[in-house]
mmCIF file of C-alpha atoms and ligand atoms in Angstrom:
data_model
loop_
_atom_site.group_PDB
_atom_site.id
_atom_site.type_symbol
_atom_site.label_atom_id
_atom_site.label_comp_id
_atom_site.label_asym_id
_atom_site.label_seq_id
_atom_site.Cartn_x
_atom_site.Cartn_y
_atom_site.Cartn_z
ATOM 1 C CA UNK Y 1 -6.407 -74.331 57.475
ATOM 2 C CA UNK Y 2 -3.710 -75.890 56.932
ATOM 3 C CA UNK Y 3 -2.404 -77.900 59.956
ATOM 4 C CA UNK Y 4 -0.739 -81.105 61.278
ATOM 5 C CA UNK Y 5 -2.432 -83.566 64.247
ATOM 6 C CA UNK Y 6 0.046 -85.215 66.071
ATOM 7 C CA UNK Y 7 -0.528 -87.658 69.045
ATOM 8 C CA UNK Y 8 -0.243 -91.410 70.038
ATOM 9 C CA UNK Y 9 -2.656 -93.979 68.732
ATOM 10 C CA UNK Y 10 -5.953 -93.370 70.035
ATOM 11 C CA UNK Y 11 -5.312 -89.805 70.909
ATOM 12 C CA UNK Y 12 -8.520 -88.728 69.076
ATOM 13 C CA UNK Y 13 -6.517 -87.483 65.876
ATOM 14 C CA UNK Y 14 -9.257 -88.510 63.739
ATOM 15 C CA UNK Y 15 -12.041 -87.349 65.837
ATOM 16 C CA UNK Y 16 -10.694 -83.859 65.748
ATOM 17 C CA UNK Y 17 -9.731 -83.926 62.023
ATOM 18 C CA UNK Y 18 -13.466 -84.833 61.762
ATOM 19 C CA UNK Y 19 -14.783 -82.070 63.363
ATOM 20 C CA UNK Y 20 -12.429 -79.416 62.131
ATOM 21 C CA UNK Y 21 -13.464 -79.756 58.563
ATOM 22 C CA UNK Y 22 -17.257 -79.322 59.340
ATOM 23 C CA UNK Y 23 -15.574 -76.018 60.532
ATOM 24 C CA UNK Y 24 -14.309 -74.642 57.312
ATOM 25 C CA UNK Y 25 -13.930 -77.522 54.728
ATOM 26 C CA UNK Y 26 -10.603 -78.320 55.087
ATOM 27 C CA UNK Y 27 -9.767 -82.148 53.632
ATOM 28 C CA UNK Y 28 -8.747 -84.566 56.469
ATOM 29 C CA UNK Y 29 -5.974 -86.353 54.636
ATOM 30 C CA UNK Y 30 -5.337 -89.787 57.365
ATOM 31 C CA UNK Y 31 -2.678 -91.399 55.806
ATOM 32 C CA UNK Y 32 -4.001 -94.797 58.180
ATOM 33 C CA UNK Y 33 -7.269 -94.283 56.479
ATOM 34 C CA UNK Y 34 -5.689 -94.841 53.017
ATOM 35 C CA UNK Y 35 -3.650 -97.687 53.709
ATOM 36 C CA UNK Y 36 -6.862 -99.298 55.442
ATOM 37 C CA UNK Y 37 -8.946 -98.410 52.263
ATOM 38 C CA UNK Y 38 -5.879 -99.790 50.105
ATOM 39 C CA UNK Y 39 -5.508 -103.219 52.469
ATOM 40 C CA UNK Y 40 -10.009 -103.332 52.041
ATOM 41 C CA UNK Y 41 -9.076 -102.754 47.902
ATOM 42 C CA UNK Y 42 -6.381 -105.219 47.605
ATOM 43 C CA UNK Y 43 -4.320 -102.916 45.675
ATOM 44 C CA UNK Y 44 -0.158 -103.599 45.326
ATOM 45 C CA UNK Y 45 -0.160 -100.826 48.111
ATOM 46 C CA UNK Y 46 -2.260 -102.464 50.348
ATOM 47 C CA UNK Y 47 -0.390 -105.896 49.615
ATOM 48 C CA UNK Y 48 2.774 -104.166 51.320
ATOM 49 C CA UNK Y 49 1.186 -102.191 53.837
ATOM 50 C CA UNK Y 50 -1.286 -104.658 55.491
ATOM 51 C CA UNK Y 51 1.649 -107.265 57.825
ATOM 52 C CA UNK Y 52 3.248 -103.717 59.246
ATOM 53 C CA UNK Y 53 -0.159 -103.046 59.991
ATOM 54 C CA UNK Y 54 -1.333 -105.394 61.829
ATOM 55 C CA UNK Y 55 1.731 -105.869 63.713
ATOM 56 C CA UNK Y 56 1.184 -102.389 64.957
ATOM 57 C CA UNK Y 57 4.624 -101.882 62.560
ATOM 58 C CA UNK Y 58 4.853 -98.215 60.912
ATOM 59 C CA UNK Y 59 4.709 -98.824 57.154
ATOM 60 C CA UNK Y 60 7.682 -97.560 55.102
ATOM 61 C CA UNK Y 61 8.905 -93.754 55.069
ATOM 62 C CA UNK Y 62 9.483 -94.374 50.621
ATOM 63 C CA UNK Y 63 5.602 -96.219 50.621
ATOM 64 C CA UNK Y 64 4.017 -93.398 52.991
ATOM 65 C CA UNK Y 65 6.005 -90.663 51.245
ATOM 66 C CA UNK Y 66 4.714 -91.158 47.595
ATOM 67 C CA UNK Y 67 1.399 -92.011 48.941
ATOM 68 C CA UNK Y 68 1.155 -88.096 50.068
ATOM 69 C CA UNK Y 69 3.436 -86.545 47.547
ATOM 70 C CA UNK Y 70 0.338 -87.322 45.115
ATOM 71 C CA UNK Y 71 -2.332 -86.787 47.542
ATOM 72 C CA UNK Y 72 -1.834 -83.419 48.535
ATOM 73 C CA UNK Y 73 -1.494 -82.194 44.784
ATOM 74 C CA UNK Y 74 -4.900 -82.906 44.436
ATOM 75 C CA UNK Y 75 -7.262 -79.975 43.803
ATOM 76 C CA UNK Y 76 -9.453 -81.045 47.256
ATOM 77 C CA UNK Y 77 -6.352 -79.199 49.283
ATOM 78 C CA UNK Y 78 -6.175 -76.337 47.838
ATOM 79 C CA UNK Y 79 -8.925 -75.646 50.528
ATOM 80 C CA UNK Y 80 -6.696 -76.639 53.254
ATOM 81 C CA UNK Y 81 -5.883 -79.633 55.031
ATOM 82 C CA UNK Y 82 -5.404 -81.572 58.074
ATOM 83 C CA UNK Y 83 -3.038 -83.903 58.105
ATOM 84 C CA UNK Y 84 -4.109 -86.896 60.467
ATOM 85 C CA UNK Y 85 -0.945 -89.827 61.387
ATOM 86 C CA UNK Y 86 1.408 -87.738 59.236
ATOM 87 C CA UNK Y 87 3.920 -87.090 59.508
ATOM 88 C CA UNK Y 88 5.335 -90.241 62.034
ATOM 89 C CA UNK Y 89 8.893 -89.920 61.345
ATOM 90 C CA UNK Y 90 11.529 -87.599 61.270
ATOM 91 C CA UNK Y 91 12.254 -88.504 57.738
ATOM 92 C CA UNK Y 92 8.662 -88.416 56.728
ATOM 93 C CA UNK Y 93 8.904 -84.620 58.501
ATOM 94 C CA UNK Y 94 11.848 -84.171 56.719
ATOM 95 C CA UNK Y 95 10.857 -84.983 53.741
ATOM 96 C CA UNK Y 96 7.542 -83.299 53.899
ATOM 97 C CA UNK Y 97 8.937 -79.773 54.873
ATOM 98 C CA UNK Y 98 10.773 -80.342 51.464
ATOM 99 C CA UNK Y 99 7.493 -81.076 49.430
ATOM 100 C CA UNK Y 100 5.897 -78.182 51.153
ATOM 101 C CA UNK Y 101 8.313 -75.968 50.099
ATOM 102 C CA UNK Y 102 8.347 -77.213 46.187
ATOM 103 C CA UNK Y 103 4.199 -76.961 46.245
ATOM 104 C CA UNK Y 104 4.416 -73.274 47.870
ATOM 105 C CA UNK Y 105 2.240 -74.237 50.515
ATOM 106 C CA UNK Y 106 2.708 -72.698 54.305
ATOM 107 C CA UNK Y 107 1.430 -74.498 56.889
ATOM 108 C CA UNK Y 108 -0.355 -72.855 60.035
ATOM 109 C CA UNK Y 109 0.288 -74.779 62.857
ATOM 110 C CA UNK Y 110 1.242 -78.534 64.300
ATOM 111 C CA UNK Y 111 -0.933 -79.772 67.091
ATOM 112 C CA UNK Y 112 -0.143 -82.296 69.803
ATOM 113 C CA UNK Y 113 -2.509 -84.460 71.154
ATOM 114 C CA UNK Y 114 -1.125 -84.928 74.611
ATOM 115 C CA UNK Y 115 -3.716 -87.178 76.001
ATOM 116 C CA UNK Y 116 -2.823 -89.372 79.264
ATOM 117 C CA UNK Y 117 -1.655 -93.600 78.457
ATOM 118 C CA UNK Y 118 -4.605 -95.213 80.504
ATOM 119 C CA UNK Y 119 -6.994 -92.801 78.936
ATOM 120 C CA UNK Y 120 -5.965 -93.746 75.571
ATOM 121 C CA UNK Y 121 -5.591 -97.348 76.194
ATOM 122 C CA UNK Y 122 -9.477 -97.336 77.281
ATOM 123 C CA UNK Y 123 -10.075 -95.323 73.860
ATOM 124 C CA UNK Y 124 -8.503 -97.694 71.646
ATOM 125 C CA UNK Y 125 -10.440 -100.793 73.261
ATOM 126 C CA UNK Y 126 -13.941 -98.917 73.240
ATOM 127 C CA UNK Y 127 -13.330 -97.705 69.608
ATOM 128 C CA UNK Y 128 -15.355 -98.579 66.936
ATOM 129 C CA UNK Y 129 -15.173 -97.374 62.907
ATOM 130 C CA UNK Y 130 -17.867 -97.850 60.310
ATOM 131 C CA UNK Y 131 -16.050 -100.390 57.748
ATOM 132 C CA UNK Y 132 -17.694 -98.613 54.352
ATOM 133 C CA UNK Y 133 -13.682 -96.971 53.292
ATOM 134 C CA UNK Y 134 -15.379 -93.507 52.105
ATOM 135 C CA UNK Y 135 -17.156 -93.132 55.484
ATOM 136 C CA UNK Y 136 -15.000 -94.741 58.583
ATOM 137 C CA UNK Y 137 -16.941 -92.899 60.569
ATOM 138 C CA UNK Y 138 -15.024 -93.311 64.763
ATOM 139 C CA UNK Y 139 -17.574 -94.494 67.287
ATOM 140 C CA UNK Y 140 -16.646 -95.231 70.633
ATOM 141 C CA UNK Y 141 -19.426 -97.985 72.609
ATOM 142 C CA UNK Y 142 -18.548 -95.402 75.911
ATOM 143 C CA UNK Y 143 -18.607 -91.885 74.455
ATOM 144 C CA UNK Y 144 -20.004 -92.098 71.043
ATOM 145 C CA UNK Y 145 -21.728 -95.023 70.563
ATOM 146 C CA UNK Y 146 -23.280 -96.759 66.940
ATOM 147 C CA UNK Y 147 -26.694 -96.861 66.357
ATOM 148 C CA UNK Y 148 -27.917 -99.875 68.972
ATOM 149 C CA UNK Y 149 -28.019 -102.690 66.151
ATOM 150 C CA UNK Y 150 -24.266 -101.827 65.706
ATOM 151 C CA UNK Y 151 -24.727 -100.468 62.145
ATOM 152 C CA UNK Y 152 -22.991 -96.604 61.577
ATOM 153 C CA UNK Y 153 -25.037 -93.639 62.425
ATOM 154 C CA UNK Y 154 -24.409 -91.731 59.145
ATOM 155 C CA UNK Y 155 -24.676 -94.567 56.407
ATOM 156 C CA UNK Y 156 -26.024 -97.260 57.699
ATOM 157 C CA UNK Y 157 -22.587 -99.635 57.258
ATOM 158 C CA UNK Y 158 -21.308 -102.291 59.955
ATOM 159 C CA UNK Y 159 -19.249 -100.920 62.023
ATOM 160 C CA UNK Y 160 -16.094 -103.108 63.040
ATOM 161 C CA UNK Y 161 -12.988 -103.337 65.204
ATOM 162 C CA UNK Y 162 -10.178 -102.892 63.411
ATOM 163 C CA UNK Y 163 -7.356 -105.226 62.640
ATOM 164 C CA UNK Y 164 -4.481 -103.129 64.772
ATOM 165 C CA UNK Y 165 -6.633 -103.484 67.771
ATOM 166 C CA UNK Y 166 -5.540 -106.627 69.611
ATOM 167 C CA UNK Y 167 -4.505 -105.793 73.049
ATOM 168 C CA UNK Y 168 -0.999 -107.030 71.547
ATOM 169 C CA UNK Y 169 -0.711 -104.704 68.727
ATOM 170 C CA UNK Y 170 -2.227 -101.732 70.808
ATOM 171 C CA UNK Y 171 0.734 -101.980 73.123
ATOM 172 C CA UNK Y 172 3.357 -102.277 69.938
ATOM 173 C CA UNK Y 173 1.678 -99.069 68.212
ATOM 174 C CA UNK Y 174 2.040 -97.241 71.780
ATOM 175 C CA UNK Y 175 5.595 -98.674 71.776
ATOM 176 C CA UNK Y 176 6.437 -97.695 68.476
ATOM 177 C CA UNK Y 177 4.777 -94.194 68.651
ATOM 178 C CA UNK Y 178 7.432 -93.337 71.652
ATOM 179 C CA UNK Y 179 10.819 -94.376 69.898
ATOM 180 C CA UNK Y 180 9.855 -93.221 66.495
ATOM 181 C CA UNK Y 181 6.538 -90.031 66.412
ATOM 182 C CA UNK Y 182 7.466 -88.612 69.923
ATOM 183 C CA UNK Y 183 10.546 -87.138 68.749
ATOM 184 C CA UNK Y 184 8.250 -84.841 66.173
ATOM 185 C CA UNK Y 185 7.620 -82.921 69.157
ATOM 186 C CA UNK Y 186 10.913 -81.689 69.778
ATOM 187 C CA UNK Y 187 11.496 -80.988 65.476
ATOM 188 C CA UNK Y 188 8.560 -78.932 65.335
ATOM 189 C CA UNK Y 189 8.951 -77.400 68.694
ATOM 190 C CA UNK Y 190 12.343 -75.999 67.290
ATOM 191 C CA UNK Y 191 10.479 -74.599 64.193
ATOM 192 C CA UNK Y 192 7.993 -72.749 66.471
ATOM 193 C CA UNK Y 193 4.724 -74.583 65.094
ATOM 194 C CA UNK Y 194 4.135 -76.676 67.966
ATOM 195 C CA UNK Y 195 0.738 -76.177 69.520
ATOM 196 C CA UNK Y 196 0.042 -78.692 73.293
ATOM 197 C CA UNK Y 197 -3.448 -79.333 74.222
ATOM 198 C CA UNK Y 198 -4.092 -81.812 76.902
ATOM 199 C CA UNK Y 199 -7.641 -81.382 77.670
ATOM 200 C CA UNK Y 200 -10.151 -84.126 77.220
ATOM 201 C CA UNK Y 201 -13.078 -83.108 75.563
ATOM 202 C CA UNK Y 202 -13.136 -82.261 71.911
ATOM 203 C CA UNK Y 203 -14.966 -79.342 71.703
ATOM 204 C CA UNK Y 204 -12.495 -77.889 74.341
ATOM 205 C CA UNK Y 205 -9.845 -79.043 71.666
ATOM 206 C CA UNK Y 206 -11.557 -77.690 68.601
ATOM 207 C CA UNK Y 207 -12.038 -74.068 70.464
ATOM 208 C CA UNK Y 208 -8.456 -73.894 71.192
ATOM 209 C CA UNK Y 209 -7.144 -75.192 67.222
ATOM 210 C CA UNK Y 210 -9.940 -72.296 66.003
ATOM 211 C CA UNK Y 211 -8.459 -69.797 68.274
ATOM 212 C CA UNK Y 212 -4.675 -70.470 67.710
ATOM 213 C CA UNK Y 213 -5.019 -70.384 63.879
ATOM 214 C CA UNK Y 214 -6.951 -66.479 64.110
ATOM 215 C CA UNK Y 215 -3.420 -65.325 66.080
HETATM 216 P P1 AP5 V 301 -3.726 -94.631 62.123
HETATM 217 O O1 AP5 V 301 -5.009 -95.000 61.541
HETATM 218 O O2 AP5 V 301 -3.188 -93.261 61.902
HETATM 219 O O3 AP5 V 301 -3.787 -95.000 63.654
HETATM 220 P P2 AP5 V 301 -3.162 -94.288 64.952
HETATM 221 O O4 AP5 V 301 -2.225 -93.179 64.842
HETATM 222 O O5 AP5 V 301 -2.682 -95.463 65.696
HETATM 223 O O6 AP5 V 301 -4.353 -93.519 65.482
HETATM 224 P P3 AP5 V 301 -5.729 -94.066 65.716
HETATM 225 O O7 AP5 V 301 -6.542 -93.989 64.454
HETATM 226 O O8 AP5 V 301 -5.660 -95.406 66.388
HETATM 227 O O9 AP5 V 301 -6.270 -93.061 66.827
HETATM 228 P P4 AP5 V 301 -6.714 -91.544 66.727
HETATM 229 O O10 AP5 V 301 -5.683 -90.690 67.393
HETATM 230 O O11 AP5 V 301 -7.140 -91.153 65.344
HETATM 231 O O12 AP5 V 301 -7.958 -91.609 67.710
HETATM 232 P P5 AP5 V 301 -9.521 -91.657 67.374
HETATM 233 O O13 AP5 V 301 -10.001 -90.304 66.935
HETATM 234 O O14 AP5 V 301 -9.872 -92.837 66.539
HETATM 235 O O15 AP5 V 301 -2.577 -95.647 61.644
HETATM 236 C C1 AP5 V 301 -2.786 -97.041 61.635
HETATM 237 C C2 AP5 V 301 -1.540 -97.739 61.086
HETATM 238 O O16 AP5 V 301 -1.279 -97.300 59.731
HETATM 239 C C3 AP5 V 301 -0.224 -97.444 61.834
HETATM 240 O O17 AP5 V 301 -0.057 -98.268 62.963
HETATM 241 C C4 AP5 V 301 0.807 -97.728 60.725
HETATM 242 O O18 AP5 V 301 1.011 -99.112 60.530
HETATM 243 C C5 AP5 V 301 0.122 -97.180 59.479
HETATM 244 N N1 AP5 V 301 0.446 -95.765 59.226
HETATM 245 C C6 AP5 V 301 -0.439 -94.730 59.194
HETATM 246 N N2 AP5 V 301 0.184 -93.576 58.928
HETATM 247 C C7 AP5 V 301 1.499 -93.886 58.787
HETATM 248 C C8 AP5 V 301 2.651 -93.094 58.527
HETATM 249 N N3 AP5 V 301 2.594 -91.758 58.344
HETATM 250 N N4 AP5 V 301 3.852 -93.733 58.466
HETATM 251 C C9 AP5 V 301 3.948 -95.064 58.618
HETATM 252 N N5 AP5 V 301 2.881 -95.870 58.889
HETATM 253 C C10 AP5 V 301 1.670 -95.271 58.969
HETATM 254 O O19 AP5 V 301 -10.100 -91.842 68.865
HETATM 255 C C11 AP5 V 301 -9.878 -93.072 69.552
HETATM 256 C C12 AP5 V 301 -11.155 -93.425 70.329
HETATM 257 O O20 AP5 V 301 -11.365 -92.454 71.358
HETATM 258 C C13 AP5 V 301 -12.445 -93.426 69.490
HETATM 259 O O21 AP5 V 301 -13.284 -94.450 69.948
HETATM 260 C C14 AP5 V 301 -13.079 -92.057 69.786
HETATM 261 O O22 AP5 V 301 -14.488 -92.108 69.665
HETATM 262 C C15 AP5 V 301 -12.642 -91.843 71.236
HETATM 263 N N6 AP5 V 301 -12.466 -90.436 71.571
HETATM 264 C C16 AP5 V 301 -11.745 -89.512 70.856
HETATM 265 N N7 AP5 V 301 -11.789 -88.324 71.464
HETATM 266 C C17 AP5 V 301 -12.537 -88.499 72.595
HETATM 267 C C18 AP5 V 301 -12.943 -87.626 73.661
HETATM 268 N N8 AP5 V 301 -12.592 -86.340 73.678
HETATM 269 N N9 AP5 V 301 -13.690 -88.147 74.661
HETATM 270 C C19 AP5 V 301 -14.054 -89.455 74.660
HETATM 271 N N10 AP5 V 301 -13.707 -90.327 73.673
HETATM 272 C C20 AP5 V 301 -12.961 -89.840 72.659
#
């Protein structure tokens, strides 16, 4: 598959882009994943990244943009991919229906996560991810919960909150999510990709993404 996630922070992008590629082996390609591994690395792109991050700030379009322009010509996509927190912009949309078109590479569908503000808010303050950068596994101490000594069911790292979740910068990523990733919904609306799903439980979600990509 190849397909976009769209939703606000805490949505459950990256829960469902971990699920859907135990379904065919699709790459999840998070783009808040890499800049979290790059911040963990200290690399020059982490360097940049890390004060927009914590500030709940979206990173630059140009840093984001060749980020992915080398990350989805790598040979693990030629599988299929899901693209998790990208893109955010219209620019970044922009700019990736342009890339799409130079790789040759059709894309099936764009889902919305349309999940209700005082459900997510509760999500982002429960949420926990395993801090080893090649697992960040999502735990949740409600719904999904660690293993009981708070290490990470599948490898056995700490798992952490992360920086971006003060209650300040939780209400900045909401903030910025509205002015500048709601308006994605209208762009791919108008390009008749744009897939709504508004239930609450993830297999629910997962049954509906399978079925819409077999019309
Ligand atoms: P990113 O990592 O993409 O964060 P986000 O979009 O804010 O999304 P989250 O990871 O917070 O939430 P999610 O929707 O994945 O939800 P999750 O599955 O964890 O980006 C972080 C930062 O990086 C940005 O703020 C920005 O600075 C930068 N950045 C990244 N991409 C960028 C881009 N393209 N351009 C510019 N800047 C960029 O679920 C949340 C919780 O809910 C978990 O605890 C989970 O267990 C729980 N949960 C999920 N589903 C369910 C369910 N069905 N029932 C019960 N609990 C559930």
């Amino acid at each position: 598959m190849k397909i976009i996630l769209l939703g606000a922070p805490g949505a459950g992008k990256g829960t469902i882009a971990k699920l859907l590629t135990e379904y065919d082996g699709s790459v999840q390609i998070s783009t808040g994943d890499i800049l979290r591994a790059a911040v963990k690395a200290g690399t020059d792109v982490g360097k940049e990244a890390k004060a927009y991050m914590d500030r709940g700030d979206l990173v630059p379009d140009s840093l984001i943009m060749r980020i992915m322009e080398g990350r989805l010509q790598e040979s693990d996509c030629q599988k299929g991919f899901i693209l998790d927190g990208f893109p955010r912009t219209i620019p970044q949309a922009e700019e990736l229906k342009k890339l799409l078109q130079k790789l040759d590479i059709n894309l099936d569908l764009v889902v919305n996560l349309d999940i209700p503000r005082d459900v997510i808010l509760d999500r982002l303050t429960t949420r926990r991810t395993c801090a080893n950068p090649s697992c960040q596994a999502i735990y949740n101490i409600k719904s999904n919960p660690p293993n009981p000594d708070g290490t990470c069911k599948k490898c056995g790292t700490k798992v952490i909150q992360r920086d971006d979740e003060t209650e300040e910068a939780i209400l900045h990523r909401l903030e910025t999510y509205n002015q500048k990733t709601a308006p994605l919904m209208d762009f791919y609306k108008k390009e008749g990709m744009l897939h709504n799903f508004s239930s609450l439980s993830s297999t629910e979600i997962v049954d509906g993404i399978k079925a819409a990509l077999k019309k």
